[in-house]
Amino acid sequence: MARKTRRNFLISSLAAAGAVGCKALTQPPRAASQVDLTTGQMPERVLGKTGVALPILGLGGAGQTPLSRSGQEGDAIAIIEKALQLGIRYFDTAASYGPSEEYLGKILPQYRQQVFLASKTAARDRDGAWRNLERSLNRLKTDHLDSWQLHHVSYPEDLEAIFAKDGAIEAIKEAKEQKLIRFSGITGHHEPDIIAEGLQRYPFDTTLVSINAADIHHPRPFATTVLPVAQKQNVGVIAMKVPAYGRLLKPGALDMRQAMGYTLSLDGVHGCIIAAETPEQLAGNIAVAQQYQPLAQADRENIERLTANIWEENTFFRAWS
């Protein structure tokens, strides 16, 4: 398909499928399931060069939660609606997160102009990435993504494939030119040097990386490797794996206030995403974010001491690729 006509084709397909376009989203009709949005009391930060101010906590769409599990639409929608009610505006998902995009697509179109929607592609080639983008837009029922990210970039060969002729970076360039995406990003939780190199090879707008209070003890920590590069280029940084799937919150380790406070207090971090198993758990996380105050260096060092002997079990995801 000719590149110049791809956007028009996608928009026509979305309209035929019942997805809502930009004009309809400007003044959304009130649906039976629509929730009243509150102002939200979470602190906000500008997401780097995007210029977009967002609450410091966003909702993760993966993990062992209803958002990524088949057959749990009701539970997933309850979490999404609670997130909207309590001030969440950043929603994270990916083409490979099971039904996550479909669940979000049932609720978020009503609030499209008020939320920041980020998805990802694990494809390393241009055509594969385009197929993922087309499916993501259809499942999310939107005519654009706020951020489209290269998913779990882990090895040198990933970068070589992405930046090769007809690599995935070409799809990102084309989608941005056609205004199907506003911003581009690169994500990873395996090898920080790879993410840092990716940031140097292309002017990504955002990066999503694993940063928690245990990772600093890893032989190759993300915070000291990626954050300096991101800061130099004003890249928006979103932290993931903040509570390490809850393992950092066990007795004798940290509580969520310490886990979230540590990550958000690092220079160069603009926000974080945490998945939730229930609306109640999500509400608790949001309450912590609402009360967030930057931690002094002495407080961060104390938290690092608390994680010094448990870092390996809390960075287990670093082996995933």
mmCIF file of C-alpha atoms in Angstrom:
data_model
loop_
_atom_site.group_PDB
_atom_site.id
_atom_site.type_symbol
_atom_site.label_atom_id
_atom_site.label_comp_id
_atom_site.label_asym_id
_atom_site.label_seq_id
_atom_site.Cartn_x
_atom_site.Cartn_y
_atom_site.Cartn_z
ATOM 1 C CA MET A 1 0.000 0.000 0.000
ATOM 2 C CA ALA A 2 1.333 3.440 -0.851
ATOM 3 C CA ARG A 3 2.660 5.244 2.185
ATOM 4 C CA LYS A 4 0.755 8.432 1.369
ATOM 5 C CA THR A 5 -2.592 6.658 1.487
ATOM 6 C CA ARG A 6 -2.003 4.499 4.540
ATOM 7 C CA ARG A 7 -3.346 7.019 7.047
ATOM 8 C CA ASN A 8 -6.538 7.594 5.023
ATOM 9 C CA PHE A 9 -7.009 3.853 4.675
ATOM 10 C CA LEU A 10 -6.610 3.308 8.417
ATOM 11 C CA ILE A 11 -8.962 6.123 9.340
ATOM 12 C CA SER A 12 -11.588 4.783 6.919
ATOM 13 C CA SER A 13 -11.177 1.285 8.382
ATOM 14 C CA LEU A 14 -11.541 2.603 11.923
ATOM 15 C CA ALA A 15 -14.694 4.492 11.015
ATOM 16 C CA ALA A 16 -16.174 1.419 9.365
ATOM 17 C CA ALA A 17 -15.356 -0.641 12.457
ATOM 18 C CA GLY A 18 -17.089 1.841 14.720
ATOM 19 C CA ALA A 19 -13.992 3.511 16.140
ATOM 20 C CA VAL A 20 -14.422 7.130 17.049
ATOM 21 C CA GLY A 21 -12.527 9.825 15.179
ATOM 22 C CA CYS A 22 -11.018 13.048 16.465
ATOM 23 C CA LYS A 23 -14.061 15.232 15.865
ATOM 24 C CA ALA A 24 -16.400 12.909 17.724
ATOM 25 C CA LEU A 25 -13.980 12.749 20.620
ATOM 26 C CA THR A 26 -13.928 16.524 21.047
ATOM 27 C CA GLN A 27 -17.387 16.371 22.600
ATOM 28 C CA PRO A 28 -17.945 12.721 23.546
ATOM 29 C CA PRO A 29 -21.501 11.488 24.027
ATOM 30 C CA ARG A 30 -22.294 10.339 27.538
ATOM 31 C CA ALA A 31 -22.515 6.560 27.561
ATOM 32 C CA ALA A 32 -24.183 4.469 30.219
ATOM 33 C CA SER A 33 -20.835 3.317 31.559
ATOM 34 C CA GLN A 34 -19.182 6.730 31.401
ATOM 35 C CA VAL A 35 -17.574 7.854 34.645
ATOM 36 C CA ASP A 36 -17.221 11.368 35.988
ATOM 37 C CA LEU A 37 -13.605 12.449 35.824
ATOM 38 C CA THR A 38 -12.140 14.151 38.858
ATOM 39 C CA THR A 39 -9.413 16.736 38.740
ATOM 40 C CA GLY A 40 -7.022 14.343 40.425
ATOM 41 C CA GLN A 41 -4.606 15.302 43.171
ATOM 42 C CA MET A 42 -1.466 13.566 42.027
ATOM 43 C CA PRO A 43 1.592 15.732 41.341
ATOM 44 C CA GLU A 44 2.291 16.207 37.652
ATOM 45 C CA ARG A 45 5.507 16.392 35.656
ATOM 46 C CA VAL A 46 6.227 17.316 32.056
ATOM 47 C CA LEU A 47 7.215 14.180 30.129
ATOM 48 C CA GLY A 48 10.489 15.415 28.714
ATOM 49 C CA LYS A 49 10.514 16.779 25.181
ATOM 50 C CA THR A 50 6.873 15.779 24.626
ATOM 51 C CA GLY A 51 5.859 18.887 26.565
ATOM 52 C CA VAL A 52 2.878 16.969 27.991
ATOM 53 C CA ALA A 53 2.202 17.298 31.726
ATOM 54 C CA LEU A 54 0.995 14.037 33.274
ATOM 55 C CA PRO A 55 0.348 12.666 36.771
ATOM 56 C CA ILE A 56 3.359 10.837 38.186
ATOM 57 C CA LEU A 57 1.520 7.487 38.232
ATOM 58 C CA GLY A 58 0.088 5.723 35.205
ATOM 59 C CA LEU A 59 -1.702 2.383 34.811
ATOM 60 C CA GLY A 60 0.276 -0.574 33.493
ATOM 61 C CA GLY A 61 -1.579 -2.884 31.150
ATOM 62 C CA ALA A 62 0.429 -6.070 31.660
ATOM 63 C CA GLY A 63 1.578 -8.162 34.606
ATOM 64 C CA GLN A 64 -0.553 -10.795 36.290
ATOM 65 C CA THR A 65 -3.628 -8.568 36.266
ATOM 66 C CA PRO A 66 -7.092 -8.645 34.682
ATOM 67 C CA LEU A 67 -6.049 -6.174 31.974
ATOM 68 C CA SER A 68 -3.894 -8.802 30.259
ATOM 69 C CA ARG A 69 -6.013 -11.892 30.968
ATOM 70 C CA SER A 70 -8.666 -13.322 28.700
ATOM 71 C CA GLY A 71 -12.105 -13.765 30.200
ATOM 72 C CA GLN A 72 -11.722 -10.965 32.765
ATOM 73 C CA GLU A 73 -13.304 -8.073 30.900
ATOM 74 C CA GLY A 74 -15.541 -7.045 33.811
ATOM 75 C CA ASP A 75 -12.652 -6.892 36.276
ATOM 76 C CA ALA A 76 -10.465 -5.079 33.765
ATOM 77 C CA ILE A 77 -13.097 -2.445 33.018
ATOM 78 C CA ALA A 78 -13.638 -1.864 36.737
ATOM 79 C CA ILE A 79 -9.919 -1.112 37.103
ATOM 80 C CA ILE A 80 -9.866 1.191 34.057
ATOM 81 C CA GLU A 81 -12.881 3.130 35.291
ATOM 82 C CA LYS A 82 -11.404 3.459 38.782
ATOM 83 C CA ALA A 83 -8.179 4.737 37.240
ATOM 84 C CA LEU A 84 -10.077 7.438 35.362
ATOM 85 C CA GLN A 85 -12.080 8.422 38.431
ATOM 86 C CA LEU A 86 -8.965 8.828 40.559
ATOM 87 C CA GLY A 87 -6.917 10.865 38.114
ATOM 88 C CA ILE A 88 -4.887 8.395 36.028
ATOM 89 C CA ARG A 89 -4.234 9.833 32.562
ATOM 90 C CA TYR A 90 -1.340 7.674 31.276
ATOM 91 C CA PHE A 91 -2.422 4.227 30.085
ATOM 92 C CA ASP A 92 0.229 1.713 29.025
ATOM 93 C CA THR A 93 -0.410 -1.304 26.831
ATOM 94 C CA ALA A 94 1.158 -3.311 24.000
ATOM 95 C CA ALA A 95 0.224 -5.378 20.976
ATOM 96 C CA SER A 96 1.358 -8.505 22.846
ATOM 97 C CA TYR A 97 -0.511 -7.910 26.129
ATOM 98 C CA GLY A 98 -3.312 -10.358 25.454
ATOM 99 C CA PRO A 99 -6.707 -8.572 25.423
ATOM 100 C CA SER A 100 -5.328 -5.422 27.112
ATOM 101 C CA GLU A 101 -5.805 -3.175 24.076
ATOM 102 C CA GLU A 102 -9.330 -4.483 23.522
ATOM 103 C CA TYR A 103 -10.313 -3.822 27.139
ATOM 104 C CA LEU A 104 -8.936 -0.290 27.027
ATOM 105 C CA GLY A 105 -10.691 0.228 23.706
ATOM 106 C CA LYS A 106 -14.057 -0.385 25.346
ATOM 107 C CA ILE A 107 -13.683 2.573 27.733
ATOM 108 C CA LEU A 108 -11.016 5.074 26.713
ATOM 109 C CA PRO A 109 -12.482 6.336 23.396
ATOM 110 C CA GLN A 110 -15.000 8.332 25.457
ATOM 111 C CA TYR A 111 -12.097 10.173 27.084
ATOM 112 C CA ARG A 112 -9.604 10.167 24.234
ATOM 113 C CA GLN A 113 -8.746 13.867 24.439
ATOM 114 C CA GLN A 114 -8.093 13.587 28.179
ATOM 115 C CA VAL A 115 -5.772 10.583 28.294
ATOM 116 C CA PHE A 116 -2.264 9.737 27.081
ATOM 117 C CA LEU A 117 -2.366 6.375 25.356
ATOM 118 C CA ALA A 118 0.861 4.411 24.834
ATOM 119 C CA SER A 119 1.249 1.061 23.085
ATOM 120 C CA LYS A 120 4.177 -0.967 21.778
ATOM 121 C CA THR A 121 5.358 -3.220 18.986
ATOM 122 C CA ALA A 122 7.811 -6.083 19.415
ATOM 123 C CA ALA A 123 8.297 -6.327 15.647
ATOM 124 C CA ARG A 124 11.777 -5.444 14.435
ATOM 125 C CA ASP A 125 10.878 -5.002 10.760
ATOM 126 C CA ARG A 126 8.935 -2.193 9.116
ATOM 127 C CA ASP A 127 6.043 -4.285 7.781
ATOM 128 C CA GLY A 128 5.604 -6.246 10.997
ATOM 129 C CA ALA A 129 5.557 -3.040 13.006
ATOM 130 C CA TRP A 130 2.946 -1.531 10.675
ATOM 131 C CA ARG A 131 0.735 -4.592 11.109
ATOM 132 C CA ASN A 132 0.981 -4.214 14.878
ATOM 133 C CA LEU A 133 0.124 -0.521 14.675
ATOM 134 C CA GLU A 134 -2.915 -1.145 12.491
ATOM 135 C CA ARG A 135 -4.189 -3.791 14.889
ATOM 136 C CA SER A 136 -3.474 -1.616 17.948
ATOM 137 C CA LEU A 137 -5.399 1.329 16.519
ATOM 138 C CA ASN A 138 -8.350 -0.902 15.682
ATOM 139 C CA ARG A 139 -8.391 -2.627 19.062
ATOM 140 C CA LEU A 140 -8.015 0.652 20.948
ATOM 141 C CA LYS A 141 -10.638 2.331 18.723
ATOM 142 C CA THR A 142 -8.533 5.420 18.164
ATOM 143 C CA ASP A 143 -7.085 7.191 15.146
ATOM 144 C CA HIS A 144 -3.725 7.809 16.795
ATOM 145 C CA LEU A 145 -1.439 6.799 19.646
ATOM 146 C CA ASP A 146 0.161 9.377 21.884
ATOM 147 C CA SER A 147 3.263 7.209 22.112
ATOM 148 C CA TRP A 148 4.229 4.164 20.072
ATOM 149 C CA GLN A 149 7.216 2.313 21.469
ATOM 150 C CA LEU A 150 9.638 -0.394 20.428
ATOM 151 C CA HIS A 151 8.989 -3.188 22.897
ATOM 152 C CA HIS A 152 11.608 -4.938 25.123
ATOM 153 C CA VAL A 153 14.674 -4.027 23.068
ATOM 154 C CA SER A 154 17.255 -6.321 24.650
ATOM 155 C CA TYR A 155 20.186 -7.268 22.427
ATOM 156 C CA PRO A 156 22.569 -5.701 19.891
ATOM 157 C CA GLU A 157 20.880 -7.722 17.164
ATOM 158 C CA ASP A 158 17.570 -6.065 18.081
ATOM 159 C CA LEU A 159 19.066 -2.652 17.388
ATOM 160 C CA GLU A 160 20.668 -3.843 14.158
ATOM 161 C CA ALA A 161 17.333 -5.184 12.906
ATOM 162 C CA ILE A 162 15.399 -2.098 14.015
ATOM 163 C CA PHE A 163 17.791 0.308 12.308
ATOM 164 C CA ALA A 164 18.379 -1.798 9.191
ATOM 165 C CA LYS A 165 16.872 -0.913 5.839
ATOM 166 C CA ASP A 166 13.145 -1.660 6.179
ATOM 167 C CA GLY A 167 13.593 -1.981 9.939
ATOM 168 C CA ALA A 168 10.939 -1.002 12.487
ATOM 169 C CA ILE A 169 12.359 2.494 12.824
ATOM 170 C CA GLU A 170 11.053 3.195 9.312
ATOM 171 C CA ALA A 171 7.513 2.420 10.460
ATOM 172 C CA ILE A 172 7.960 4.800 13.379
ATOM 173 C CA LYS A 173 9.155 7.587 11.085
ATOM 174 C CA GLU A 174 6.310 7.024 8.633
ATOM 175 C CA ALA A 175 3.616 6.751 11.324
ATOM 176 C CA LYS A 176 4.824 9.967 12.921
ATOM 177 C CA GLU A 177 4.836 11.794 9.579
ATOM 178 C CA GLN A 178 1.274 10.610 8.953
ATOM 179 C CA LYS A 179 0.206 11.678 12.460
ATOM 180 C CA LEU A 180 -0.850 8.181 13.442
ATOM 181 C CA ILE A 181 1.484 8.589 16.427
ATOM 182 C CA ARG A 182 2.451 11.752 18.284
ATOM 183 C CA PHE A 183 5.628 10.480 19.947
ATOM 184 C CA SER A 184 7.989 7.521 19.697
ATOM 185 C CA GLY A 185 9.722 5.511 22.385
ATOM 186 C CA ILE A 186 11.983 2.603 23.213
ATOM 187 C CA THR A 187 11.458 0.210 26.120
ATOM 188 C CA GLY A 188 13.396 -2.516 27.880
ATOM 189 C CA HIS A 189 14.089 -4.276 31.162
ATOM 190 C CA HIS A 190 16.969 -6.518 30.129
ATOM 191 C CA GLU A 191 20.100 -4.520 29.248
ATOM 192 C CA PRO A 192 20.456 -0.772 29.948
ATOM 193 C CA ASP A 193 23.388 -0.317 27.554
ATOM 194 C CA ILE A 194 21.124 -1.337 24.674
ATOM 195 C CA ILE A 195 18.497 1.252 25.617
ATOM 196 C CA ALA A 196 21.170 3.941 26.026
ATOM 197 C CA GLU A 197 22.556 3.131 22.586
ATOM 198 C CA GLY A 198 19.073 3.220 21.079
ATOM 199 C CA LEU A 199 18.534 6.694 22.527
ATOM 200 C CA GLN A 200 21.764 7.811 20.897
ATOM 201 C CA ARG A 201 20.875 6.349 17.502
ATOM 202 C CA TYR A 202 17.440 7.954 17.153
ATOM 203 C CA PRO A 203 15.721 10.968 18.794
ATOM 204 C CA PHE A 204 13.076 9.017 20.670
ATOM 205 C CA ASP A 205 10.668 11.112 22.712
ATOM 206 C CA THR A 206 10.247 8.637 25.586
ATOM 207 C CA THR A 207 11.749 5.573 27.176
ATOM 208 C CA LEU A 208 10.112 3.030 29.479
ATOM 209 C CA VAL A 209 12.666 1.165 31.594
ATOM 210 C CA SER A 210 12.830 -0.856 34.786
ATOM 211 C CA ILE A 211 13.943 1.300 37.695
ATOM 212 C CA ASN A 212 13.374 0.275 41.289
ATOM 213 C CA ALA A 213 15.151 0.446 44.635
ATOM 214 C CA ALA A 214 16.787 -2.960 44.136
ATOM 215 C CA ASP A 215 18.055 -2.454 40.598
ATOM 216 C CA ILE A 216 20.769 -0.069 41.801
ATOM 217 C CA HIS A 217 22.598 -3.111 43.234
ATOM 218 C CA HIS A 218 22.562 -4.937 39.906
ATOM 219 C CA PRO A 219 25.971 -5.033 38.178
ATOM 220 C CA ARG A 220 24.421 -3.031 35.316
ATOM 221 C CA PRO A 221 21.770 -0.728 36.796
ATOM 222 C CA PHE A 222 19.337 1.146 34.587
ATOM 223 C CA ALA A 223 19.313 4.336 36.649
ATOM 224 C CA THR A 224 22.991 5.154 36.287
ATOM 225 C CA THR A 225 23.187 4.011 32.657
ATOM 226 C CA VAL A 226 20.008 5.256 30.989
ATOM 227 C CA LEU A 227 19.013 8.322 33.010
ATOM 228 C CA PRO A 228 22.107 10.437 32.167
ATOM 229 C CA VAL A 229 21.609 9.826 28.433
ATOM 230 C CA ALA A 230 17.883 10.518 28.656
ATOM 231 C CA GLN A 231 18.446 13.719 30.622
ATOM 232 C CA LYS A 232 20.970 15.004 28.099
ATOM 233 C CA GLN A 233 18.430 14.535 25.307
ATOM 234 C CA ASN A 234 15.374 15.577 27.362
ATOM 235 C CA VAL A 235 13.769 12.177 26.814
ATOM 236 C CA GLY A 236 10.649 11.508 28.851
ATOM 237 C CA VAL A 237 11.381 8.644 31.286
ATOM 238 C CA ILE A 238 8.669 6.360 32.633
ATOM 239 C CA ALA A 239 9.768 3.790 35.206
ATOM 240 C CA MET A 240 8.336 0.275 35.366
ATOM 241 C CA LYS A 241 8.810 -2.716 37.691
ATOM 242 C CA VAL A 242 8.753 -0.262 40.626
ATOM 243 C CA PRO A 243 7.520 -2.815 43.237
ATOM 244 C CA ALA A 244 9.021 -5.764 41.277
ATOM 245 C CA TYR A 245 5.631 -7.461 40.910
ATOM 246 C CA GLY A 246 5.057 -6.947 44.626
ATOM 247 C CA ARG A 247 8.195 -8.760 45.755
ATOM 248 C CA LEU A 248 9.740 -5.537 47.071
ATOM 249 C CA LEU A 249 6.724 -5.084 49.317
ATOM 250 C CA LYS A 250 7.245 -8.202 51.410
ATOM 251 C CA PRO A 251 7.797 -7.918 55.187
ATOM 252 C CA GLY A 252 11.315 -6.792 55.964
ATOM 253 C CA ALA A 253 11.685 -5.030 52.629
ATOM 254 C CA LEU A 254 9.828 -1.873 51.556
ATOM 255 C CA ASP A 255 6.321 -0.484 51.497
ATOM 256 C CA MET A 256 4.799 1.145 48.423
ATOM 257 C CA ARG A 257 5.539 4.620 49.744
ATOM 258 C CA GLN A 258 9.248 3.814 49.871
ATOM 259 C CA ALA A 259 9.285 1.898 46.579
ATOM 260 C CA MET A 260 7.463 4.572 44.598
ATOM 261 C CA GLY A 261 9.115 7.449 46.440
ATOM 262 C CA TYR A 262 12.597 6.141 45.709
ATOM 263 C CA THR A 263 12.036 5.736 41.977
ATOM 264 C CA LEU A 264 10.231 9.043 41.506
ATOM 265 C CA SER A 265 12.946 10.897 43.440
ATOM 266 C CA LEU A 266 15.690 9.947 40.987
ATOM 267 C CA ASP A 267 16.796 12.776 38.718
ATOM 268 C CA GLY A 268 15.414 12.298 35.226
ATOM 269 C CA VAL A 269 12.398 10.121 36.088
ATOM 270 C CA HIS A 270 9.155 11.800 35.052
ATOM 271 C CA GLY A 271 6.655 9.174 36.120
ATOM 272 C CA CYS A 272 6.006 5.486 36.641
ATOM 273 C CA ILE A 273 3.476 2.840 35.682
ATOM 274 C CA ILE A 274 2.209 0.152 38.027
ATOM 275 C CA ALA A 275 -0.337 -2.511 37.148
ATOM 276 C CA ALA A 276 -3.154 -3.349 39.557
ATOM 277 C CA GLU A 277 -4.928 -6.594 40.383
ATOM 278 C CA THR A 278 -8.054 -4.892 41.794
ATOM 279 C CA PRO A 279 -9.634 -1.414 41.934
ATOM 280 C CA GLU A 280 -8.847 -1.355 45.649
ATOM 281 C CA GLN A 281 -5.162 -2.033 45.063
ATOM 282 C CA LEU A 282 -5.110 0.660 42.398
ATOM 283 C CA ALA A 283 -6.743 3.143 44.762
ATOM 284 C CA GLY A 284 -4.046 2.410 47.335
ATOM 285 C CA ASN A 285 -1.289 3.039 44.791
ATOM 286 C CA ILE A 286 -2.908 6.312 43.744
ATOM 287 C CA ALA A 287 -3.166 7.403 47.391
ATOM 288 C CA VAL A 288 0.589 6.884 47.719
ATOM 289 C CA ALA A 289 1.192 8.942 44.573
ATOM 290 C CA GLN A 290 -1.063 11.723 45.859
ATOM 291 C CA GLN A 291 1.040 11.960 49.025
ATOM 292 C CA TYR A 292 4.379 11.790 47.227
ATOM 293 C CA GLN A 293 7.146 14.107 48.386
ATOM 294 C CA PRO A 294 10.656 13.928 46.876
ATOM 295 C CA LEU A 295 13.026 11.936 49.086
ATOM 296 C CA ALA A 296 16.296 13.409 50.240
ATOM 297 C CA GLN A 297 19.493 11.617 49.268
ATOM 298 C CA ALA A 298 19.896 10.264 52.812
ATOM 299 C CA ASP A 299 16.430 8.707 52.619
ATOM 300 C CA ARG A 300 17.199 7.136 49.244
ATOM 301 C CA GLU A 301 20.462 5.716 50.591
ATOM 302 C CA ASN A 302 18.615 4.199 53.534
ATOM 303 C CA ILE A 303 16.166 2.518 51.154
ATOM 304 C CA GLU A 304 19.090 1.185 49.128
ATOM 305 C CA ARG A 305 20.520 -0.361 52.301
ATOM 306 C CA LEU A 306 17.188 -2.102 52.888
ATOM 307 C CA THR A 307 17.372 -3.708 49.441
ATOM 308 C CA ALA A 308 21.082 -4.583 49.434
ATOM 309 C CA ASN A 309 20.539 -8.216 50.411
ATOM 310 C CA ILE A 310 17.412 -8.855 48.360
ATOM 311 C CA TRP A 311 18.280 -7.248 45.025
ATOM 312 C CA GLU A 312 18.601 -10.485 43.059
ATOM 313 C CA GLU A 313 15.099 -11.718 43.835
ATOM 314 C CA ASN A 314 13.748 -8.273 42.960
ATOM 315 C CA THR A 315 15.504 -7.926 39.622
ATOM 316 C CA PHE A 316 14.483 -11.359 38.331
ATOM 317 C CA PHE A 317 12.830 -9.749 35.303
ATOM 318 C CA ARG A 318 16.207 -8.550 34.050
ATOM 319 C CA ALA A 319 16.685 -12.034 32.577
ATOM 320 C CA TRP A 320 13.553 -11.748 30.459
ATOM 321 C CA SER A 321 13.939 -10.887 26.824
#
